mmCIF file of C-alpha atoms in Angstrom:
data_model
loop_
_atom_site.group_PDB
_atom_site.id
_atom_site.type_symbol
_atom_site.label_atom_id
_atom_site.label_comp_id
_atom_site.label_asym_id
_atom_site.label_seq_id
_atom_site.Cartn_x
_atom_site.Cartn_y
_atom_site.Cartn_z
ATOM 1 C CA UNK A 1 56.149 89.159 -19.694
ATOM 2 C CA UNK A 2 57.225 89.810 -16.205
ATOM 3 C CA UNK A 3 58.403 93.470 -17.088
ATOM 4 C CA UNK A 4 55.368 94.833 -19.022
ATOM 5 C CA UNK A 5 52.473 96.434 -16.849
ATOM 6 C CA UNK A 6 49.308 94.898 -16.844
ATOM 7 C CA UNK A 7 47.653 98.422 -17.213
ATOM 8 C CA UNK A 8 48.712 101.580 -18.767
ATOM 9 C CA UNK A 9 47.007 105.326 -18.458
ATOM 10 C CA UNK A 10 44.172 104.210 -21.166
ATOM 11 C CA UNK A 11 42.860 101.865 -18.766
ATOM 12 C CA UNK A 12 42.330 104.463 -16.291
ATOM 13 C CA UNK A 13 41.652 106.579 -18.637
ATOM 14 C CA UNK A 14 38.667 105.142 -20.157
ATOM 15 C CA UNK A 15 37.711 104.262 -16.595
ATOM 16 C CA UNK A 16 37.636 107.930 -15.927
ATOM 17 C CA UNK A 17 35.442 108.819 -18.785
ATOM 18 C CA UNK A 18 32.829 105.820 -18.464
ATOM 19 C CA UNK A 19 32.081 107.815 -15.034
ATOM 20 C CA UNK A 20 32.167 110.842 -17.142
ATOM 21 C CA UNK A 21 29.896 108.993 -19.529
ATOM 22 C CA UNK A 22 27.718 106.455 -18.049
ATOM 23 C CA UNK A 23 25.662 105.535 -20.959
ATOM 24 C CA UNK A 24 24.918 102.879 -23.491
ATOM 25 C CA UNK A 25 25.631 104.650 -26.277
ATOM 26 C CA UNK A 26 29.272 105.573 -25.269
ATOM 27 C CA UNK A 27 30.312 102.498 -24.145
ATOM 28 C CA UNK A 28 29.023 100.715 -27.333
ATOM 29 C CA UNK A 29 30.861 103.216 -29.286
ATOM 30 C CA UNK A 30 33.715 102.731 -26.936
ATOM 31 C CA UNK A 31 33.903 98.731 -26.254
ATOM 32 C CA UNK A 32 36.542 97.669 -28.511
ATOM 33 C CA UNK A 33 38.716 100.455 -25.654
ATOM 34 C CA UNK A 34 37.557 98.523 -22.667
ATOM 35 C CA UNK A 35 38.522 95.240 -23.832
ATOM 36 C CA UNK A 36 41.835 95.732 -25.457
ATOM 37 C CA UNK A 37 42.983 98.199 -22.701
ATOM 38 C CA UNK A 38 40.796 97.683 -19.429
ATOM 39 C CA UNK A 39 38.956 93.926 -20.119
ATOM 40 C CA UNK A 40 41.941 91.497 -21.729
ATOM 41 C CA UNK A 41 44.597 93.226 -19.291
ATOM 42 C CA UNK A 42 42.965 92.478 -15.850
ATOM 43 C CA UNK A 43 42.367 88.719 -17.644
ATOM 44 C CA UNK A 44 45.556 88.224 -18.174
ATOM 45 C CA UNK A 45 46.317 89.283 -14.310
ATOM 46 C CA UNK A 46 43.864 86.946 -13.038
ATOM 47 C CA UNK A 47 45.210 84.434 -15.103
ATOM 48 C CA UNK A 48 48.489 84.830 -13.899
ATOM 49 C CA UNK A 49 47.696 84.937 -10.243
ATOM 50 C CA UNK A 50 46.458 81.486 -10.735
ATOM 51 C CA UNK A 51 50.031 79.669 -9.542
ATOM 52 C CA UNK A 52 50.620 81.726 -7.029
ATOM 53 C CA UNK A 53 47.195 81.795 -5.208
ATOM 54 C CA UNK A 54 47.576 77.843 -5.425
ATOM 55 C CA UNK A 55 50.977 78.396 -3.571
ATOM 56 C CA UNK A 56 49.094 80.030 -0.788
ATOM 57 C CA UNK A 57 45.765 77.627 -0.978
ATOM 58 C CA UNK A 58 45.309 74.676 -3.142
ATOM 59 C CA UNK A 59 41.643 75.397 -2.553
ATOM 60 C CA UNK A 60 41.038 78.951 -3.796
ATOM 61 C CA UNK A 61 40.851 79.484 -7.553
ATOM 62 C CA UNK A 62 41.646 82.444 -10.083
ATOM 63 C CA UNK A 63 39.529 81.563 -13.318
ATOM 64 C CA UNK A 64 40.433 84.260 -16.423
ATOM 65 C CA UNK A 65 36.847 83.330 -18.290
ATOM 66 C CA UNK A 66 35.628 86.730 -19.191
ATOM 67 C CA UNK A 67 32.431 84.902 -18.268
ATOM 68 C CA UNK A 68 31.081 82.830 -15.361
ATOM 69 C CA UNK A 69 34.819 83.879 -13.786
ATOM 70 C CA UNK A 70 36.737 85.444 -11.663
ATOM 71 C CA UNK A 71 36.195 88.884 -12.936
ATOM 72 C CA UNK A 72 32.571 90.984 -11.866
ATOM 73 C CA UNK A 73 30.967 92.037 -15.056
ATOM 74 C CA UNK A 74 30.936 95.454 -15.895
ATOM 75 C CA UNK A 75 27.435 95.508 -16.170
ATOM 76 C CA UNK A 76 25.300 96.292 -13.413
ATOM 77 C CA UNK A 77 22.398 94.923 -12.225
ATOM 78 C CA UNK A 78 19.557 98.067 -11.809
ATOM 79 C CA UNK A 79 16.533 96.385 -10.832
ATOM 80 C CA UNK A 80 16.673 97.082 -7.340
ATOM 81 C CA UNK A 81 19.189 100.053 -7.310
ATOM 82 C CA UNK A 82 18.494 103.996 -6.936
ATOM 83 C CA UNK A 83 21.282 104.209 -9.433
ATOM 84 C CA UNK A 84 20.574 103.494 -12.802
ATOM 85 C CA UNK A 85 23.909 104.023 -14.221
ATOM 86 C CA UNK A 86 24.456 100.724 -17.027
ATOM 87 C CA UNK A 87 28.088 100.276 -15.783
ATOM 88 C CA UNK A 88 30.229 99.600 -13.383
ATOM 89 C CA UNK A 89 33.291 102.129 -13.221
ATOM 90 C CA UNK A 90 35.564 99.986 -11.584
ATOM 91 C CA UNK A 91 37.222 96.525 -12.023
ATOM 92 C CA UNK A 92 36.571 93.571 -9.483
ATOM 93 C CA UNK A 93 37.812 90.082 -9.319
ATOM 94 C CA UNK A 94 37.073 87.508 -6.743
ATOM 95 C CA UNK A 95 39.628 84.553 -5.923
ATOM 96 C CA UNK A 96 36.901 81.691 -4.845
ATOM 97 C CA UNK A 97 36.813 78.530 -2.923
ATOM 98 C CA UNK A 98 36.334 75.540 -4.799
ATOM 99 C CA UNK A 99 33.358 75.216 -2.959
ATOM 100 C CA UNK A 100 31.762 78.804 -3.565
ATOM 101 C CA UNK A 101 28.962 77.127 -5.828
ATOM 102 C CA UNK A 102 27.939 74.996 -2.730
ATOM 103 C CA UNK A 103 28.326 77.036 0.071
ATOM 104 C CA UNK A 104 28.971 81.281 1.167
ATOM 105 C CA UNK A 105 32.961 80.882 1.230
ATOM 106 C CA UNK A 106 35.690 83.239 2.445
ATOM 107 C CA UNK A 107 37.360 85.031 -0.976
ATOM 108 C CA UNK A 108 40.800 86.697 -1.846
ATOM 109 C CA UNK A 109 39.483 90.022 -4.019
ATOM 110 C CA UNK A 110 41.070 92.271 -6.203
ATOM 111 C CA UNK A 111 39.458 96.276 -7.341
ATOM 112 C CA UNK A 112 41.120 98.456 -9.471
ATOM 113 C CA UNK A 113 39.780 101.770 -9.571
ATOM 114 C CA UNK A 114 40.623 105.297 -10.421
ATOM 115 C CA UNK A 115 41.778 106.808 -6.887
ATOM 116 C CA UNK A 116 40.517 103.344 -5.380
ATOM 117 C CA UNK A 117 42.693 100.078 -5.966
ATOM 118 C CA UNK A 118 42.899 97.786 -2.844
ATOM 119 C CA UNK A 119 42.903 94.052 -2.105
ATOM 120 C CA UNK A 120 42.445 91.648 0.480
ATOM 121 C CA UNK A 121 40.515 88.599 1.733
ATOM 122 C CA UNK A 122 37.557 87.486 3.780
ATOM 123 C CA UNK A 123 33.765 87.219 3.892
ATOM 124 C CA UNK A 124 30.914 89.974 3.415
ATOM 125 C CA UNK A 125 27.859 89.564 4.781
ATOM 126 C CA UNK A 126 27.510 85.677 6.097
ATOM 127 C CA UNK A 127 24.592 84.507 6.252
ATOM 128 C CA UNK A 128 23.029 84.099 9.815
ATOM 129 C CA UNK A 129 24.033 80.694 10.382
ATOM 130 C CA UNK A 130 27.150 80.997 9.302
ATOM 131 C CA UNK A 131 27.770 84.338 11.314
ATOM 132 C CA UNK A 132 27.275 82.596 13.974
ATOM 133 C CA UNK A 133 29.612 79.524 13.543
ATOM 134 C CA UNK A 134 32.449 82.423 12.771
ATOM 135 C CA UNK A 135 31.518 84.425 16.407
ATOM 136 C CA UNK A 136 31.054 80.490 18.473
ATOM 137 C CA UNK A 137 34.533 80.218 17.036
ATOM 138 C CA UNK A 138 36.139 83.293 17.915
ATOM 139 C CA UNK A 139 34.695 82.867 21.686
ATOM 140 C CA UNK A 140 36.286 79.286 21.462
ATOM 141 C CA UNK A 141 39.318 80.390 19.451
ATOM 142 C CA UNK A 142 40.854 83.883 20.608
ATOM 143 C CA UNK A 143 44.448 83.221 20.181
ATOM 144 C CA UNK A 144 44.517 81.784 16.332
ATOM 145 C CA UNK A 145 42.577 84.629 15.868
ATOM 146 C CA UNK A 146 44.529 87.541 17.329
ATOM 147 C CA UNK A 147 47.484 86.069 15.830
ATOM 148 C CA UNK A 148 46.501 86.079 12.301
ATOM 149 C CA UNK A 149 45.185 90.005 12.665
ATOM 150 C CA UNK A 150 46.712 91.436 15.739
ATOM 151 C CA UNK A 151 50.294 90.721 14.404
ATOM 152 C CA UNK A 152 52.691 93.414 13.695
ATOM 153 C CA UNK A 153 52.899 93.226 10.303
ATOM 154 C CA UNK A 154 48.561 93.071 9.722
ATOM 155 C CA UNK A 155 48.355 95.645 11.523
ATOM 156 C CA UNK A 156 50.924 97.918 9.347
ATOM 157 C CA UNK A 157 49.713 96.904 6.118
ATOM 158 C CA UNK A 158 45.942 95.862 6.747
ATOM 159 C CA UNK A 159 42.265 97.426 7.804
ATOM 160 C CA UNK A 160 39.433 95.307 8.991
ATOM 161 C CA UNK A 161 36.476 96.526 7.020
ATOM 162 C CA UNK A 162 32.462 95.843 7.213
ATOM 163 C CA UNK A 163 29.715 96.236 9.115
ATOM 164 C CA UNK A 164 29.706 95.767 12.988
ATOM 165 C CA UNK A 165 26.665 95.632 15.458
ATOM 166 C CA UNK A 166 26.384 98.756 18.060
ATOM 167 C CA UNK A 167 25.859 96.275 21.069
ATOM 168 C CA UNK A 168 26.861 92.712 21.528
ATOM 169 C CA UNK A 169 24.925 89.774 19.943
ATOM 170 C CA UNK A 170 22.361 87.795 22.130
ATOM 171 C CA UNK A 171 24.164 84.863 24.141
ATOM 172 C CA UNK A 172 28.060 86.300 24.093
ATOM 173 C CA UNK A 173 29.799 87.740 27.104
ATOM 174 C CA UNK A 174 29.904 91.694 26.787
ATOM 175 C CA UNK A 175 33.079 90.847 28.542
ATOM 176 C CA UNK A 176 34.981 89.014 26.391
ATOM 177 C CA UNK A 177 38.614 89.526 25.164
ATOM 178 C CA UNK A 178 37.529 89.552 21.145
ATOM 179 C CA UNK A 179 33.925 91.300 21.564
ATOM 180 C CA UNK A 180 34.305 93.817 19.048
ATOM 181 C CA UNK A 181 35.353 91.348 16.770
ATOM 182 C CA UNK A 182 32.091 88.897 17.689
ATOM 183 C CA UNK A 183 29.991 92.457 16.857
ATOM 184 C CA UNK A 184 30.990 92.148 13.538
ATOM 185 C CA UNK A 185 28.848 91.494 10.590
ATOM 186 C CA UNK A 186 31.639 91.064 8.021
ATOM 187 C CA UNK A 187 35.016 89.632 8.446
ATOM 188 C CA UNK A 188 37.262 91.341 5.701
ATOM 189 C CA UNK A 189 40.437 93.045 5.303
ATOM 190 C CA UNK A 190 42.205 94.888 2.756
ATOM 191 C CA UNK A 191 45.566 96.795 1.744
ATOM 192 C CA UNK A 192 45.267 99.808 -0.421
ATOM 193 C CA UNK A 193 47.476 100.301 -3.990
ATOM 194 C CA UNK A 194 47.777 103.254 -6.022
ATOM 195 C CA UNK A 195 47.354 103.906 -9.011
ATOM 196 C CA UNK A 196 50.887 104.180 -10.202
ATOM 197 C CA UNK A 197 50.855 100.372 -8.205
ATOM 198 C CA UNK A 198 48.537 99.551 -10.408
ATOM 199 C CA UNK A 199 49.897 100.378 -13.680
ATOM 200 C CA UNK A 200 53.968 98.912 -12.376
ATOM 201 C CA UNK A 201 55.319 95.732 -14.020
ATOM 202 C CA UNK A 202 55.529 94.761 -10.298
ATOM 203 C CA UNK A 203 51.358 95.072 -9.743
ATOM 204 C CA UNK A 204 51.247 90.633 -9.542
ATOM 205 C CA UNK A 205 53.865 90.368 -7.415
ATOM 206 C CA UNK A 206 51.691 93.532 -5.013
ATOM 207 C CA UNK A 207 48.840 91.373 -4.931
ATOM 208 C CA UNK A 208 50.403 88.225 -4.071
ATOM 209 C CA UNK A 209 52.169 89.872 -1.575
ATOM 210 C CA UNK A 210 48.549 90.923 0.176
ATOM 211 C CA UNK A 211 46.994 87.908 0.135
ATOM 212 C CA UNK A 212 49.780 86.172 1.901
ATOM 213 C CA UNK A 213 49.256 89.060 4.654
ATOM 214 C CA UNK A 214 45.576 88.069 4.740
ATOM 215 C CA UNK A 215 45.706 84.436 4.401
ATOM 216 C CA UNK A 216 45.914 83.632 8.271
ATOM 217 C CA UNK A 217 42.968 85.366 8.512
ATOM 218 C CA UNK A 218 41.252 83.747 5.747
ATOM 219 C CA UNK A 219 42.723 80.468 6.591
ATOM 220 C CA UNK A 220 40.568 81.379 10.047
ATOM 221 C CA UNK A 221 37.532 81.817 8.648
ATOM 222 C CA UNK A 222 37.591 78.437 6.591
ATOM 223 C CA UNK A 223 38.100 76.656 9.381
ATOM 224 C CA UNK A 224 35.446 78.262 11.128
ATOM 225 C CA UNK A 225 33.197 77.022 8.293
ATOM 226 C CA UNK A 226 35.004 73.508 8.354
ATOM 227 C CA UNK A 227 36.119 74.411 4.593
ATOM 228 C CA UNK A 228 39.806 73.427 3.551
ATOM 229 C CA UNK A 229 41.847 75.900 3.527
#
């Protein structure tokens, strides 16, 4: 209903104590709590941003499957990581291109996180080749590019995130107009929510709100790629 909240303080509450207590035995004892106040919730939101992410881009999709979805699972993978924790303490979803299976493809994203909620749009870590279709394309397209994240109102509500390179690539002018943009390694931005944001009946309608100010920007990078935006 467009009046109830998607999230209430149990959500962040239990999201508070899985930090507190990071552990297999809690959260078993604990699980039915994340999915009737943390799990089926943030469903339900990705769900419903379906029609209006289709509004913005035919192309990107919002799929509530608590598996295989939109939504990171709360498990973590510790094979590789110093941390060992079991779970993640935070909630993620990613908005994907239809054509995410076949090929590294710009994203809207959601988090929702204790102290932490943002969301925005863009790519993280492209791969070399297509790092360096994005930069040929800023050298070749500087003003579709300044308008989608120079504008007035990006600027107000939006930060450009990621990695960047201390010195220019190999083969770009130091010189030119977008350099510190062609230095970068990821091209994302993002808007930041609070909490309280997070747990209003007006939390879709926040979201939606972001990814139209992002769009351009993603819209930019799918072109880059010659995906459909």
């Amino acid at each position: 209903m467009a009046n109830t909240p998607y999230f209430d303080p149990a959500a962040f509450r239990f999201l508070r104590n899985l930090a507190k207590n990071n552990n297999r035995g809690w959260f078993n004892a604990h699980k039915a709590q994340y999915e009737a106040t943390v799990r089926d919730p943030f469903l339900r939101l990705i769900a419903d941003l379906a029609e209006p992410l289709a509004k913005i881009s035919p192309h990107f999709r919002a799929d509530p499957r608590p598996s295989g979805g939109s939504m990171f699972r709360i498990y973590r993978d510790t094979r590789f990581a110093n941390d060992k924790t079991p779970y993640k303490t935070w909630l993620g979803a990613r908005l994907f291109h239809e054509r995410a299976r076949q090929v590294h493809a710009p994203l809207f994203y959601v988090h929702i996180e204790p102290g932490r909620c943002f969301a925005g749009g863009g790519l993280w870590h492209p791969e070399g080749a297509d790092l360096k279709r994005i930069r040929d394309f800023l050298v070749d397209n500087p003003a579709t590019w300044k308008k989608a994240v120079q504008s007035k109102r990006f600027r107000e509500h939006f930060g450009l995130g990621g990695e960047s390179l201390i010195r220019p690539p190999g083969g770009y002018d130091p010189a030119h107009e977008l350099i510190d943009d062609i230095k970068r390694k990821d091209f994302v931005a993002s808007a930041d929510f609070s909490d309280a944001d997070a747990m209003s009946p007006q939390l879709k309608a926040r979201l939606v709100d972001i990814f139209k100010g992002v769009a351009p920007m993603v819209d930019y990078l799918c072109a880059a790629l010659d995906l459909e935006f």
